[in-house]
């Protein structure tokens, strides 16, 4: 494992009297894919908001390697795709580049060659409402990665998709990631998704969220569609489910 | 596949079909009115028949037009002023939330001032010129637009704002890129309400004292016991309001193309 890029130390936070996150300690190494798995309401999205500086932690610290600036460290993909209905797809995708000071023309020149790979060719002038759910997620993902920031924060990127599209998107993301090895944090409720995509998995308890388990997933890639890995993946999945179900009785929706 | 020219007539047909129920309703009302006047034996000096009104309107078209122009000017200028004020104050309220509690009560008081009382006073203070008319139109149309804008800003998706901030956008960029566009549908809803008040407000201001305008035309017609001319002027004002409403609807379409797309991919 190469050096640690991001380190959270005993991070805690709440809204008023509601404790949402309790003592979360975790790290992300350069080029590593880490998933955060936890029941609904366990503070996963809040954790990202803390990283982004949207909220202040009540206690604990967030440190970037080399004292990097947090404001430009993360490329963030919010839980819902957060595409702007009033901007065409191409303008949604170049948003981050334009905000970083790139001219619209240069930004487009950078993005256009990637549209094909993301299945968005011919749709650059469409509005988000004209796209299918899967296309919207791909557009949101492209908008995230073109920013070329050191760390990707993906908050349930495929949560709203149907099972088939979700599996296609997981395969798509795996392919992209294997080529680019972005340092990534992925939030998900989907245990299989976490196992298929991650190098390491943190499991959170129900609210207030604490880390109740950490799993290394040392399986070969590509994993999606590889029959040989099914057994090993299932074993890890079973362990994680066992942990989630036995630690918090109200996490049953995870298996359903 | 249809050629685009094939859409021409069908689009016109659709527009007509959309307007048909309204036209039929208005037609039925006018017919009932005509029948009532004819068969009740009511004097036309009390309630003129629509045919009489239309004939008089046509005969008086030059005078009506000459008086409609200043009304339209007052409406347009007042509305423009109101629009600028609504934008400016909505931004002040959005950027300094405390200002909402400072300003809203004042605006509500202004909005509830009885026009009957305030219009003559304003004319008394500021004279018979265009100024007081513009002021009254602005006064009446301002609040619905302000409320719509403020509510619209508040409807912005939080995730979009968080996303923009993560990309390095500051307060102003977030406003321009997310809050303002999110408010557009609300804004146009407010605009539609406001525009229907605007012509009436201008006429009311003129009624309280003016050199020319539909309001003063109505006043003179009433004083010379000509209900047919009063109603002709009313008809003109209704047509003006309808035209302004249609104009707003057209601008709305241009300003928010994403709200008027078919929900299927264009490729
Ligand atoms: N801005 C806020 N103000 C008050 N409470 C909040 C706010 N944001 C989140 N919460 C609360 O914090 C808790 C955790 O929310 P969060 O969105 O982080 O959960 P999550 O783990 O992402 O859930 P999900 O998997 O359903 O997205 C919830 O109980 C939520 O009601
Ligand atoms: Mg969440």
Short mmCIF file of C-alpha atoms in Angstrom, two decimals, chain A residues 2 60 63 70 80 86 92 113-114 130 148 151 162 167 180-181 184 205 207 211-212 244-245:
data_model
loop_
_atom_site.label_atom_id
_atom_site.label_comp_id
_atom_site.label_asym_id
_atom_site.label_seq_id
_atom_site.Cartn_x
_atom_site.Cartn_y
_atom_site.Cartn_z
CA UNK A 2 1.38 3.39 -0.98
CA UNK A 60 -11.81 15.07 15.60
CA UNK A 63 -5.98 15.50 7.45
CA UNK A 70 -9.35 20.38 1.32
CA UNK A 80 -28.98 12.21 -6.16
CA UNK A 86 -31.54 24.06 -16.89
CA UNK A 92 -23.47 20.00 -16.72
CA UNK A 113 -13.74 12.80 -26.53
CA UNK A 114 -14.94 11.06 -23.34
CA UNK A 130 -34.44 13.86 -21.55
CA UNK A 148 -9.04 15.68 -12.03
CA UNK A 151 -9.95 12.04 -4.35
CA UNK A 162 -32.88 -0.59 -11.34
CA UNK A 167 -24.97 -3.96 -12.45
CA UNK A 180 -7.25 5.12 -13.74
CA UNK A 181 -6.82 3.95 -10.15
CA UNK A 184 -11.95 6.81 -4.14
CA UNK A 205 -23.33 1.03 12.77
CA UNK A 207 -26.98 6.13 13.93
CA UNK A 211 -16.95 2.03 12.45
CA UNK A 212 -17.90 -1.47 13.57
CA UNK A 244 -24.52 -5.56 10.18
CA UNK A 245 -27.44 -7.71 11.23
#
